[in-house]
Tab-separated table of C-alpha atoms and ligand atoms in Angstrom:
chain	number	residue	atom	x	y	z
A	1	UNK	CA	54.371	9.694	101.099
A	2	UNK	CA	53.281	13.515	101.686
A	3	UNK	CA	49.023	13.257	103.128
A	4	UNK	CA	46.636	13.646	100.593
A	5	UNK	CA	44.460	16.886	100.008
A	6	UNK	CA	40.692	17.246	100.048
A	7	UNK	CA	39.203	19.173	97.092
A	8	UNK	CA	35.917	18.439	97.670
A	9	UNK	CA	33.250	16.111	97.526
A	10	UNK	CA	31.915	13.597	94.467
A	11	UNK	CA	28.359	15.811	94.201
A	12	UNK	CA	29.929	19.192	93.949
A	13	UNK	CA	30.853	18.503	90.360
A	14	UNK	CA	27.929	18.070	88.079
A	15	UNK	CA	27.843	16.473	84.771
A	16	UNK	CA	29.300	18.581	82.019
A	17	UNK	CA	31.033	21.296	84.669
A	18	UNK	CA	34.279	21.867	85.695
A	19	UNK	CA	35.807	23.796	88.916
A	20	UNK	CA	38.986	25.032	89.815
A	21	UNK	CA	41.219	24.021	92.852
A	22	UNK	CA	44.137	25.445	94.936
A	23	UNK	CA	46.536	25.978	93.887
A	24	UNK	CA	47.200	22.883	96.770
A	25	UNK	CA	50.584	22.891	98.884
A	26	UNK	CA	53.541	21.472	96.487
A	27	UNK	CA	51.449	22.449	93.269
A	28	UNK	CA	52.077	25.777	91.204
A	29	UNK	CA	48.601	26.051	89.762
A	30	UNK	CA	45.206	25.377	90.383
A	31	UNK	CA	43.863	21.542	89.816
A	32	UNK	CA	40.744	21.648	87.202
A	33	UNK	CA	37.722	18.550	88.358
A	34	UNK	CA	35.600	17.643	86.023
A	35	UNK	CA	32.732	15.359	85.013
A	36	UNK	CA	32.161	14.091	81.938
A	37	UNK	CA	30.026	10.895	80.614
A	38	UNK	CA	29.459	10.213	84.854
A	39	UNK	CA	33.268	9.865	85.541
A	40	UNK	CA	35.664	12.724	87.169
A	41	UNK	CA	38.649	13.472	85.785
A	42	UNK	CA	41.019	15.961	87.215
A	43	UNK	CA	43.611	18.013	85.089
A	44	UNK	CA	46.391	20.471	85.709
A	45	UNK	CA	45.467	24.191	85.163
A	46	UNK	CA	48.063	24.589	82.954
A	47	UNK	CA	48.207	24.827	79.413
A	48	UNK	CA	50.972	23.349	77.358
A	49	UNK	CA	50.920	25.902	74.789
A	50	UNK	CA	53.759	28.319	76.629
A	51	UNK	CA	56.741	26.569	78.395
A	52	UNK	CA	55.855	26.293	82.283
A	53	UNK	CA	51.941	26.130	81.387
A	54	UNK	CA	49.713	29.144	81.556
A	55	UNK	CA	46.095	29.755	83.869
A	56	UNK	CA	43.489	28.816	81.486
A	57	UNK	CA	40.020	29.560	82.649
A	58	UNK	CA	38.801	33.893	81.611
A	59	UNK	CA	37.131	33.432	85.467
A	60	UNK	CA	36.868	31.705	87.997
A	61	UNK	CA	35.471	28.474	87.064
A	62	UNK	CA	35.560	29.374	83.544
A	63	UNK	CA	37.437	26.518	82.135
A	64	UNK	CA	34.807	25.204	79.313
A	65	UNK	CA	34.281	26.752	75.822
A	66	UNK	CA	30.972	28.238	74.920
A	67	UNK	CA	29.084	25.105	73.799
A	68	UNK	CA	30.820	22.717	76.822
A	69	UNK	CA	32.480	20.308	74.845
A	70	UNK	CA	35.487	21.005	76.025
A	71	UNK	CA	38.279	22.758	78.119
A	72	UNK	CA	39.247	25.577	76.717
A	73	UNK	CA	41.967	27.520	77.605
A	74	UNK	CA	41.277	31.218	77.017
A	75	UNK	CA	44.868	32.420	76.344
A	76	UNK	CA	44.408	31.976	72.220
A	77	UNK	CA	41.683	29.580	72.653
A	78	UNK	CA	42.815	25.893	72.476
A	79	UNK	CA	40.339	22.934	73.090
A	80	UNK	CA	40.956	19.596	75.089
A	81	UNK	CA	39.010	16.980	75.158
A	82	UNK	CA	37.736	16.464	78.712
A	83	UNK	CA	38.253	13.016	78.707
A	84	UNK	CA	41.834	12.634	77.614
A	85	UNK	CA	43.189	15.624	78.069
A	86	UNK	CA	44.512	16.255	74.744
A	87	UNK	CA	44.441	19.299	72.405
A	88	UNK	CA	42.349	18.875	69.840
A	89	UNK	CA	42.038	22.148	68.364
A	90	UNK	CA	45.036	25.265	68.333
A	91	UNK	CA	48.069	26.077	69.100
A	92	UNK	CA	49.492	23.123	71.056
A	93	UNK	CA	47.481	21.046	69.067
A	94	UNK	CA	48.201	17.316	69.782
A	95	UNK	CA	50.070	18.178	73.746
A	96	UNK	CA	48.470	16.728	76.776
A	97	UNK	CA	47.247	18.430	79.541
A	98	UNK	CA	49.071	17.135	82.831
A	99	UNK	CA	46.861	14.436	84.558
A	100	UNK	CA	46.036	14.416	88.496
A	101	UNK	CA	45.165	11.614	90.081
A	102	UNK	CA	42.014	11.163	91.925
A	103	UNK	CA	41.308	9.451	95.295
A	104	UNK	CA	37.535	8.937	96.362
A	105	UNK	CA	37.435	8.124	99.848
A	106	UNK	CA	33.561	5.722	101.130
A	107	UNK	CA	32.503	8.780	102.120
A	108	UNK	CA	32.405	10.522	98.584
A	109	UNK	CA	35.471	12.751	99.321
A	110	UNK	CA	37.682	13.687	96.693
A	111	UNK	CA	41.609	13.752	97.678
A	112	UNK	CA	44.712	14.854	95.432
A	113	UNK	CA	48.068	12.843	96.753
A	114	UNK	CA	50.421	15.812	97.298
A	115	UNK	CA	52.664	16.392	94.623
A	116	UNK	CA	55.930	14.212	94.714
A	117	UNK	CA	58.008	16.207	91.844
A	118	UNK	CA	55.686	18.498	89.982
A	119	UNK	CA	56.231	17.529	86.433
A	120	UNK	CA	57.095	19.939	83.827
A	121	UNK	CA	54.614	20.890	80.790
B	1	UNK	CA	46.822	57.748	54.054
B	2	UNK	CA	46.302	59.128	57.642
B	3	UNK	CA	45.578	56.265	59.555
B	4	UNK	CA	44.895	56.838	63.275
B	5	UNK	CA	44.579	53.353	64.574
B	6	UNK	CA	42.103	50.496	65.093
B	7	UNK	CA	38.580	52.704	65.878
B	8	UNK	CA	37.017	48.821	66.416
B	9	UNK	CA	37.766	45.485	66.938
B	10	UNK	CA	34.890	43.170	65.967
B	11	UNK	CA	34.804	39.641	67.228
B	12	UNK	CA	32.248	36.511	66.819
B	13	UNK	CA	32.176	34.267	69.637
B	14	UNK	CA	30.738	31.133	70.981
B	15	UNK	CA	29.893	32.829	74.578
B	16	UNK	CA	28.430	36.259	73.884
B	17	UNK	CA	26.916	36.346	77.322
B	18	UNK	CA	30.164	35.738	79.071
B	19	UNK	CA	31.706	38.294	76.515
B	20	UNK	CA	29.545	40.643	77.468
B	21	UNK	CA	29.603	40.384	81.364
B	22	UNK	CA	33.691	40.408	80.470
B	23	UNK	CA	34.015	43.912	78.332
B	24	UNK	CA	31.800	45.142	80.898
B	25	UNK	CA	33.598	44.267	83.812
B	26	UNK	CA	36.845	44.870	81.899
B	27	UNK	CA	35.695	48.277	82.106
B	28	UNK	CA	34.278	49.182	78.581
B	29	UNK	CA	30.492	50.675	78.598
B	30	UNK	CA	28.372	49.058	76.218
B	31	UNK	CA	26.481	51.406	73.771
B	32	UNK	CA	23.434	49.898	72.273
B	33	UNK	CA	24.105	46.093	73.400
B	34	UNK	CA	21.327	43.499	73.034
B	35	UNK	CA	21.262	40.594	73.717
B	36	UNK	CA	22.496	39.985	69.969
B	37	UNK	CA	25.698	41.897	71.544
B	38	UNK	CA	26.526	45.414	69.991
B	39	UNK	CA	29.542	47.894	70.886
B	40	UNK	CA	32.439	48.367	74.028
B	41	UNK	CA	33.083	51.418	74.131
B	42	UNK	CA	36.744	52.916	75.921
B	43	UNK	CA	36.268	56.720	77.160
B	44	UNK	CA	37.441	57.903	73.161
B	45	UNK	CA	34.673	55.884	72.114
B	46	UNK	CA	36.802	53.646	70.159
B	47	UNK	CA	36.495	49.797	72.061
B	48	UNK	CA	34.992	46.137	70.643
B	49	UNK	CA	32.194	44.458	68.843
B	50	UNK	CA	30.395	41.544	70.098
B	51	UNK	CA	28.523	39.620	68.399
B	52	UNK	CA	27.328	35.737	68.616
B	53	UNK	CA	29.638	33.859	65.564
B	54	UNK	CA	25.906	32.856	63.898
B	55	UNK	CA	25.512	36.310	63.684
B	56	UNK	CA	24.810	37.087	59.627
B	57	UNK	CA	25.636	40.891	59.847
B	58	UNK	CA	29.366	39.545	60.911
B	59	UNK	CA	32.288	39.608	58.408
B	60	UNK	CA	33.393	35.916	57.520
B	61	UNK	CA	35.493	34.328	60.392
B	62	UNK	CA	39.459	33.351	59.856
B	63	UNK	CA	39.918	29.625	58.126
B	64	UNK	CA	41.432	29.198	61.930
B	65	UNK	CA	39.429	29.093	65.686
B	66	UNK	CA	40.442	32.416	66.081
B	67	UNK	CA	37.301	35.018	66.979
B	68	UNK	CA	38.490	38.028	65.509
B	69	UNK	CA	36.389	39.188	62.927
B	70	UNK	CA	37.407	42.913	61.396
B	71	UNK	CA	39.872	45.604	62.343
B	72	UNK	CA	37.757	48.870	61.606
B	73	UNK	CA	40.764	51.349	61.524
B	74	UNK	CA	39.828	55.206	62.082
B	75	UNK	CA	41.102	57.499	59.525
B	76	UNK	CA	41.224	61.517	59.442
B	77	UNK	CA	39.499	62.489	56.574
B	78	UNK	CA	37.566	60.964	53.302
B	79	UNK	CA	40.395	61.983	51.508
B	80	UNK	CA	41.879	59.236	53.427
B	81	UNK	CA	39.655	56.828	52.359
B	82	UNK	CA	40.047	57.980	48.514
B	83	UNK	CA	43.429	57.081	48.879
B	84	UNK	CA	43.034	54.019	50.743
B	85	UNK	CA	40.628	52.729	47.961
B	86	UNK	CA	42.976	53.687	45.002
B	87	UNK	CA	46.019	52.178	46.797
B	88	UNK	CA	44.069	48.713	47.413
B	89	UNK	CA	41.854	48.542	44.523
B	90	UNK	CA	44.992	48.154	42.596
B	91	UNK	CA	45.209	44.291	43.366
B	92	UNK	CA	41.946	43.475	45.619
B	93	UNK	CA	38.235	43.796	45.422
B	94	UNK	CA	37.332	46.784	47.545
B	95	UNK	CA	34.102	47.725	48.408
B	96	UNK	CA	32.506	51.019	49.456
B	97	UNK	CA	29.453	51.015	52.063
B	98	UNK	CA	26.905	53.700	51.971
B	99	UNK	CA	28.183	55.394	54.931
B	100	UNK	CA	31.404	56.325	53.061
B	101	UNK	CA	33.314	53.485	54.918
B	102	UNK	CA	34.986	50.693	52.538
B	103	UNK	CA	36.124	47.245	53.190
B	104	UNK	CA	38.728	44.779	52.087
B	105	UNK	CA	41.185	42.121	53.138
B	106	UNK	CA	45.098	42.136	53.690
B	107	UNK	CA	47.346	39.944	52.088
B	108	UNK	CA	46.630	37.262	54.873
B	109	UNK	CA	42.752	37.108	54.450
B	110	UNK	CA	42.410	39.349	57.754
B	111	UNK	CA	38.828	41.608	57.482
B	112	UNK	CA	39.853	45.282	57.259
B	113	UNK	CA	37.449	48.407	57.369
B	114	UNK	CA	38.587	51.912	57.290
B	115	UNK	CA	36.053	54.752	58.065
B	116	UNK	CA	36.313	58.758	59.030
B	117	UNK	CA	37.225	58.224	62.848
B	118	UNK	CA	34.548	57.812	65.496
B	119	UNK	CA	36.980	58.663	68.004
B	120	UNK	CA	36.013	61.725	70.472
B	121	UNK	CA	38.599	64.159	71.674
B	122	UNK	CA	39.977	63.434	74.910
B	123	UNK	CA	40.880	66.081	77.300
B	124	UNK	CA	41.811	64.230	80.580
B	125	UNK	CA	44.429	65.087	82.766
B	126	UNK	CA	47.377	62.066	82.688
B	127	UNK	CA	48.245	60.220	85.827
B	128	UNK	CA	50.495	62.984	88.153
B	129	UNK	CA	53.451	62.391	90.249
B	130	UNK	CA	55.529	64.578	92.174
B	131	UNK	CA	59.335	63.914	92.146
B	132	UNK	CA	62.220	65.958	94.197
B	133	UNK	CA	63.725	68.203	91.671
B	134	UNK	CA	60.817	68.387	89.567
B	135	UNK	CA	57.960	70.907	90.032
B	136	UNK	CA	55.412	69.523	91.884
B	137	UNK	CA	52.737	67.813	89.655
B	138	UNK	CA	49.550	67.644	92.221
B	139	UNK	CA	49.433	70.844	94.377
B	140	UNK	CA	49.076	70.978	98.206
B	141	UNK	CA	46.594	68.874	99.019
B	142	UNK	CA	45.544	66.942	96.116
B	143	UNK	CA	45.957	63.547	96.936
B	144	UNK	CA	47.368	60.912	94.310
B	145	UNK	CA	45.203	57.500	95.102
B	146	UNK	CA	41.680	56.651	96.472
B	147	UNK	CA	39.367	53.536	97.140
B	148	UNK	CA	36.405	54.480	94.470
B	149	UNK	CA	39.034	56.530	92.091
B	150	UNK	CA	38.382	55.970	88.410
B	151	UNK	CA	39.904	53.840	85.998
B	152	UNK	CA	38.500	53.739	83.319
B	153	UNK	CA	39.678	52.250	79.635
B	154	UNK	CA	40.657	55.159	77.745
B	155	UNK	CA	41.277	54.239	74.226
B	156	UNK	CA	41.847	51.143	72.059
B	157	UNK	CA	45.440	51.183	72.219
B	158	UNK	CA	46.738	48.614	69.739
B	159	UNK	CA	46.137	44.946	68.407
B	160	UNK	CA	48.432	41.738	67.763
B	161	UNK	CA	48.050	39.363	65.448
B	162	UNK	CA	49.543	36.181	64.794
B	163	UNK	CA	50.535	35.807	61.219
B	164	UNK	CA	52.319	33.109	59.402
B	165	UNK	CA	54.586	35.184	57.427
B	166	UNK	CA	55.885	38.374	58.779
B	167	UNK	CA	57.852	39.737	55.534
B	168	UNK	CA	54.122	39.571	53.752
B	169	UNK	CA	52.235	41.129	56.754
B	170	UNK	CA	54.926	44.340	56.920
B	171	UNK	CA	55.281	44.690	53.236
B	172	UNK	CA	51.568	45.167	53.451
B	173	UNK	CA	50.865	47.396	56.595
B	174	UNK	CA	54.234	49.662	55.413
B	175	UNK	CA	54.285	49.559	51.548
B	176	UNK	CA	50.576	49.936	51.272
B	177	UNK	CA	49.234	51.703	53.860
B	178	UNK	CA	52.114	53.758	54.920
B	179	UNK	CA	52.425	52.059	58.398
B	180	UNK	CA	56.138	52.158	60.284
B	181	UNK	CA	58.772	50.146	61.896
B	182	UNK	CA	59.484	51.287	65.622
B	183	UNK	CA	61.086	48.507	66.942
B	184	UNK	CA	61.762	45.130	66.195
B	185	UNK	CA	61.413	41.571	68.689
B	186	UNK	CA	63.832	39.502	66.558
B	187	UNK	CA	62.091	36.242	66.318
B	188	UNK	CA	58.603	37.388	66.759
B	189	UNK	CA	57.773	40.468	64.295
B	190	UNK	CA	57.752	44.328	64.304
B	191	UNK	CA	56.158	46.918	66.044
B	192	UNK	CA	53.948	49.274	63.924
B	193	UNK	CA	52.896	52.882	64.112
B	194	UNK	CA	50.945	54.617	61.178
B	195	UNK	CA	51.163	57.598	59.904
B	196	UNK	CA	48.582	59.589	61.838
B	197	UNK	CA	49.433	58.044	65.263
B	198	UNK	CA	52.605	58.997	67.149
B	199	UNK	CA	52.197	55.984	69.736
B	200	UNK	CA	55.109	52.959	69.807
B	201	UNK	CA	52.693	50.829	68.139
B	202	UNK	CA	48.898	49.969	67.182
B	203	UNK	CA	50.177	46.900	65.487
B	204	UNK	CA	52.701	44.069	66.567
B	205	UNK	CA	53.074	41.059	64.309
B	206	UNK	CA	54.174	37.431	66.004
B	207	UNK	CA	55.095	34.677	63.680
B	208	UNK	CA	53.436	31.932	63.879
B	209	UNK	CA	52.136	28.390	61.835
B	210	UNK	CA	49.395	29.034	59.505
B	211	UNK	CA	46.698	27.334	61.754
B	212	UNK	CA	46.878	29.936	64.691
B	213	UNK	CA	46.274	33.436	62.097
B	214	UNK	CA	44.387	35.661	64.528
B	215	UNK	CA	44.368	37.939	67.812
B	216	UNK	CA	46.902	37.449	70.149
B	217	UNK	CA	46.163	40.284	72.310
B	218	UNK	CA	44.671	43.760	72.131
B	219	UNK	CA	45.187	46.622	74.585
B	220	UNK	CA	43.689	49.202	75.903
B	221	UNK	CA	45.721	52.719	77.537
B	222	UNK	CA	44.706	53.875	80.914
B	223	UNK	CA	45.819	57.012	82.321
B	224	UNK	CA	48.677	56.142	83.747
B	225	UNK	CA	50.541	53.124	85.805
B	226	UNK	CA	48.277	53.683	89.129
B	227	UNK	CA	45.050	53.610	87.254
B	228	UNK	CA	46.320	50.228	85.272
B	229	UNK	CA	47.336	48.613	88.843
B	230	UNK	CA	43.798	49.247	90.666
B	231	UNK	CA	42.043	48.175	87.272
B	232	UNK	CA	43.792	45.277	87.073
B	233	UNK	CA	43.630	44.586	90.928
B	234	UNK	CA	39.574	44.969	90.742
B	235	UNK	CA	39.565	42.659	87.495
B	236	UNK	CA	41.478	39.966	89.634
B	237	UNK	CA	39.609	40.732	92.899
B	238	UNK	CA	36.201	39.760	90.544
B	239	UNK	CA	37.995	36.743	89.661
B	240	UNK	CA	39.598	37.036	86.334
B	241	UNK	CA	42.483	35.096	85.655
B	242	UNK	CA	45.560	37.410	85.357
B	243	UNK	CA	47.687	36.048	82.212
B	244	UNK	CA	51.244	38.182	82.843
B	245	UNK	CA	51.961	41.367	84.769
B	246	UNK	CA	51.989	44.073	85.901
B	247	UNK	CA	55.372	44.724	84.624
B	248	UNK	CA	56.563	46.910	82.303
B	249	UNK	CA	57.381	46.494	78.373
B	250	UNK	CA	61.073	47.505	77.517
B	251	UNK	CA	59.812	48.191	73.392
B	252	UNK	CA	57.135	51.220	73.876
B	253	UNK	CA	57.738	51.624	77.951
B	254	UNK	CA	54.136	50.789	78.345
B	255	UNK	CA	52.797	49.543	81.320
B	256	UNK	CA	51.255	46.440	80.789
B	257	UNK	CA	48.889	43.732	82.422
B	258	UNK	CA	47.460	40.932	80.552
B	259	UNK	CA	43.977	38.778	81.154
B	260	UNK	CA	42.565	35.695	79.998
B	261	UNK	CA	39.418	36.401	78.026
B	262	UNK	CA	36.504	34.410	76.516
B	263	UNK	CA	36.746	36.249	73.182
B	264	UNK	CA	39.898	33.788	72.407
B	265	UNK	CA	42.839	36.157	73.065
B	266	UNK	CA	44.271	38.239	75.595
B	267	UNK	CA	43.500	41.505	76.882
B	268	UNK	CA	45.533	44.118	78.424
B	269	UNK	CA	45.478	47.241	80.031
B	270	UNK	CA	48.553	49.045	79.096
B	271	UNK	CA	49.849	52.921	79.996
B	272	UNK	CA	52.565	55.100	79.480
B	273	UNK	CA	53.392	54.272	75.880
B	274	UNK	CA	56.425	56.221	74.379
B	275	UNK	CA	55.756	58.248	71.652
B	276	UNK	CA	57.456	58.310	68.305
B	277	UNK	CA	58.130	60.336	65.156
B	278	UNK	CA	60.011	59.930	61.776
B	279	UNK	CA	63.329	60.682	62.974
B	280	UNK	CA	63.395	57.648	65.267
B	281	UNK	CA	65.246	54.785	64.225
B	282	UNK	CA	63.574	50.833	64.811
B	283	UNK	CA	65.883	49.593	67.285
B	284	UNK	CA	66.009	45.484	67.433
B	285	UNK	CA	66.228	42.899	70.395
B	286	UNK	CA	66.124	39.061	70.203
B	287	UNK	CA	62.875	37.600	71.439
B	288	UNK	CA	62.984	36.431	75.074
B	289	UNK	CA	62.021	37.497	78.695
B	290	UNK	CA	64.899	40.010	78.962
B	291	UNK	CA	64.101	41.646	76.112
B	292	UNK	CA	60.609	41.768	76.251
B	293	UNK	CA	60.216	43.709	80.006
B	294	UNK	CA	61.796	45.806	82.542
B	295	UNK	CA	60.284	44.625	85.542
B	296	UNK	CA	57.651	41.942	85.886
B	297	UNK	CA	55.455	41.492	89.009
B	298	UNK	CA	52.363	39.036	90.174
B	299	UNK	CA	50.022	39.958	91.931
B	300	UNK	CA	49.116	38.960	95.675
B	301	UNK	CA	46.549	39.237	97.843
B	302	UNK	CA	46.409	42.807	100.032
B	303	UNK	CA	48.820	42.430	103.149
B	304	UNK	CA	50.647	44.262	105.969
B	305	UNK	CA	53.278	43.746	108.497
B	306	UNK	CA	51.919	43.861	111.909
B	307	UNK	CA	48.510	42.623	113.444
B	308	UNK	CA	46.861	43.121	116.920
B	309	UNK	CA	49.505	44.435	119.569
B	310	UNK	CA	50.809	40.974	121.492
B	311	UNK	CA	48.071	39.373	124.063
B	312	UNK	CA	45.021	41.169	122.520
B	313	UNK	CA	41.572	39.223	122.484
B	314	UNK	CA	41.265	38.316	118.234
C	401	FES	S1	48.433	29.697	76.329
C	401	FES	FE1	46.792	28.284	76.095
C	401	FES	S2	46.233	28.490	74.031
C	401	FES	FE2	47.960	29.826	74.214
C	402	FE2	FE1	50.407	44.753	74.098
């Protein structure tokens, strides 16, 4: 198994934001962390609504809609849920965002495991 | 009906000030903004409204999520609008604003304004290039690229909507308003020129399902493909998030680069548009990568060959 990447560390993401990582060796795009309801959940920057996934933050960092409910991508504007990574609003309504798994070393360090096999949107 | 093109796009959104710190960096100057929003404006003075979506002086949003609001299209003359109003009024409620402007919807419920244009004159030289066999564009000693040159936005170039039926959106933009076919992308929709506007298009039509009527992308034309790369290189270098290009289109030869935007679609720098008149016939391509682009780059970070001559101290 390929070593793990650090992204960074459990404090850097605050409740309700999200930041953008990488992209990490053996990933095409960036990996979004979040934190929502005290857990982290890390997705994929790549929305499902074009074939391949597309960037969806307008900035750097810029991956939540205007109130902060929820990932937005700001291609045409579709909304995830943070939690589950599903579209709940526009054009790939119902698709998932791809899930990344999360290591948190004692320390508070937050590894990706490289990717394996990237998979496909 | 001399229609020039869109004079304003006016959009409602759930992040005015990121919208606003976007146009600006984007390169449009605002005119008037508050922090209620206000106008964009391109060099022509043509460019986008911003406004919070509470806003009550707004026109009523889409059924959808999109955040496009109105297309305020620029016409020559009041005649223009006398025409517009008679054509319309036949089978819609049309209204007429004090200022002499009138409003209405098209046949899929999207906001439409047409005043007298507020476009200004432009009289700006166009990118130059030099080119064995060709006289000399820039003379001796006029040099074509610098760190701090300009590039600026010139004018709102064109606007794409996603529509649910395609048949109902042309029969509209051609059989009422005298728009016309340039080209069509098989698959997605036609490209649209009207009358008073010899550009490839101000209007492109993508089909799509009912729930995703709106923007797609809007453009603005720079003045030329340099001035579209170092925009679009500055834009990244602020950290915006490039959506596709620079490349170029193969319909219209434009230049094109597009961004990710918080106003819910896609905006794009385009140049070098082909221009069109009525003895040009709509040529027609299926939908797809090929068809859609010439060449299509990404951008990367500024590099050279080379480094510190072998054994230097770093
Ligand atoms: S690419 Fe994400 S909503 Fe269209
Ligand atoms: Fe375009």
């Amino acid at each position: 198994m390929a070593s793990a990447q650090l992204l960074c560390r459990v404090e850097d993401i605050a409740e309700g934001e999200a930041r953008g990582f990488g992209p990490l060796d053996g990933y095409r795009r960036k990996i979004v962390v979040l934190r929502r309801n005290g857990m982290l959940h890390a997705w994929l920057d790549a929305c499902p609504h074009y074939p391949g996934g597309t960037p969806m933050a307008w900035k750097t960092d810029a991956y939540l809609n205007g109130e902060k409910t929820h990932l937005a991508c700001h291609s045409h504007g579709a909304l995830f849920d943070m939690e589950s990574g599903e579209c709940v609003l526009g054009p790939c309504l119902g698709q998932q965002l791809t899930r990344i798994a999360l290591a948190i070393s004692d320390e508070g360090e937050i590894f990706v495991a490289a990717a394996q096999e990237e998979k496909r949107a | 009906m001399n229609i020039i093109g869109p004079d304003y796009l006016v959009f409602g959104v759930d992040d005015l000030a990121a919208s606003i710190e976007y146009l600006t960096a984007f390169g449009l100057k605002p005119v008037d903004v508050t922090d209620k929003g206000g106008l964009f404006e391109a060099l022509d003075g043509s460019g986008i409204i911003v406004r919070h979506k509470s806003d009550p002086t707004l026109p009523p949003p889409l059924p959808t999520s999109n955040m496009l609001r109105q297309q305020v299209y620029g016409v020559r003359a009041s005649e223009d609008l006398d025409a517009i109003e008679a054509e319309l009024s036949k089978d819609r409620r049309v209204t007429r604003l004090a200022d002499g402007s009138i409003e209405t919807k098209d046949d899929h419920g999207f906001e439409l304004k047409f005043q007298v244009t507020k476009r200004r004159e432009l009289v700006m030289p166009a990118e130059k290039i030099n080119a064995p066999g060709a006289p000399a564009q820039r003379k001796p000693n006029e040099i074509g690229v610098w760190e701090e040159m300009p590039a600026a936005p010139r004018m709102l170039s064109h606007v794409v909507l996603f529509v649910p039926d395609i048949e109902v959106a042309t029969n509209f933009y051609c059989g009422r308003l005298g728009f016309v076919i340039t080209d069509v992308l098989k698959g997605a929709g036609p490209f649209l020129r009207p009358k008073a506007n010899d550009d490839h298009h101000t209007l492109f039509f993508i089909r799509t399902p009912d729930y995703m009527k709106g923007c797609e992308h809007l453009a603005f034309h720079m003045g030329g493909p340099t001035e579209l790369m170092v925009a679009g290189t500055r834009f990244v270098k602020k950290g915006y998030q490039s959506f596709w290009g620079p490349g170029r289109h193969k319909f219209g030869s434009n230049w094109f680069w597009y961004f990710n935007s918080p106003l819910g679609c896609h905006f794009e720098y385009d140049a070098d548009m082909d221009k069109h008149d009525d003895e040009w016939i709509a040529r027609e391509a299926p939908m797809g990568a090929e068809a859609s682009q010439i060449v299509l780059f990404e951008m990367r970070e500024k590099w050279a060959p080379g480094g510190p001559p072998p054994g230097a101290k770093p």
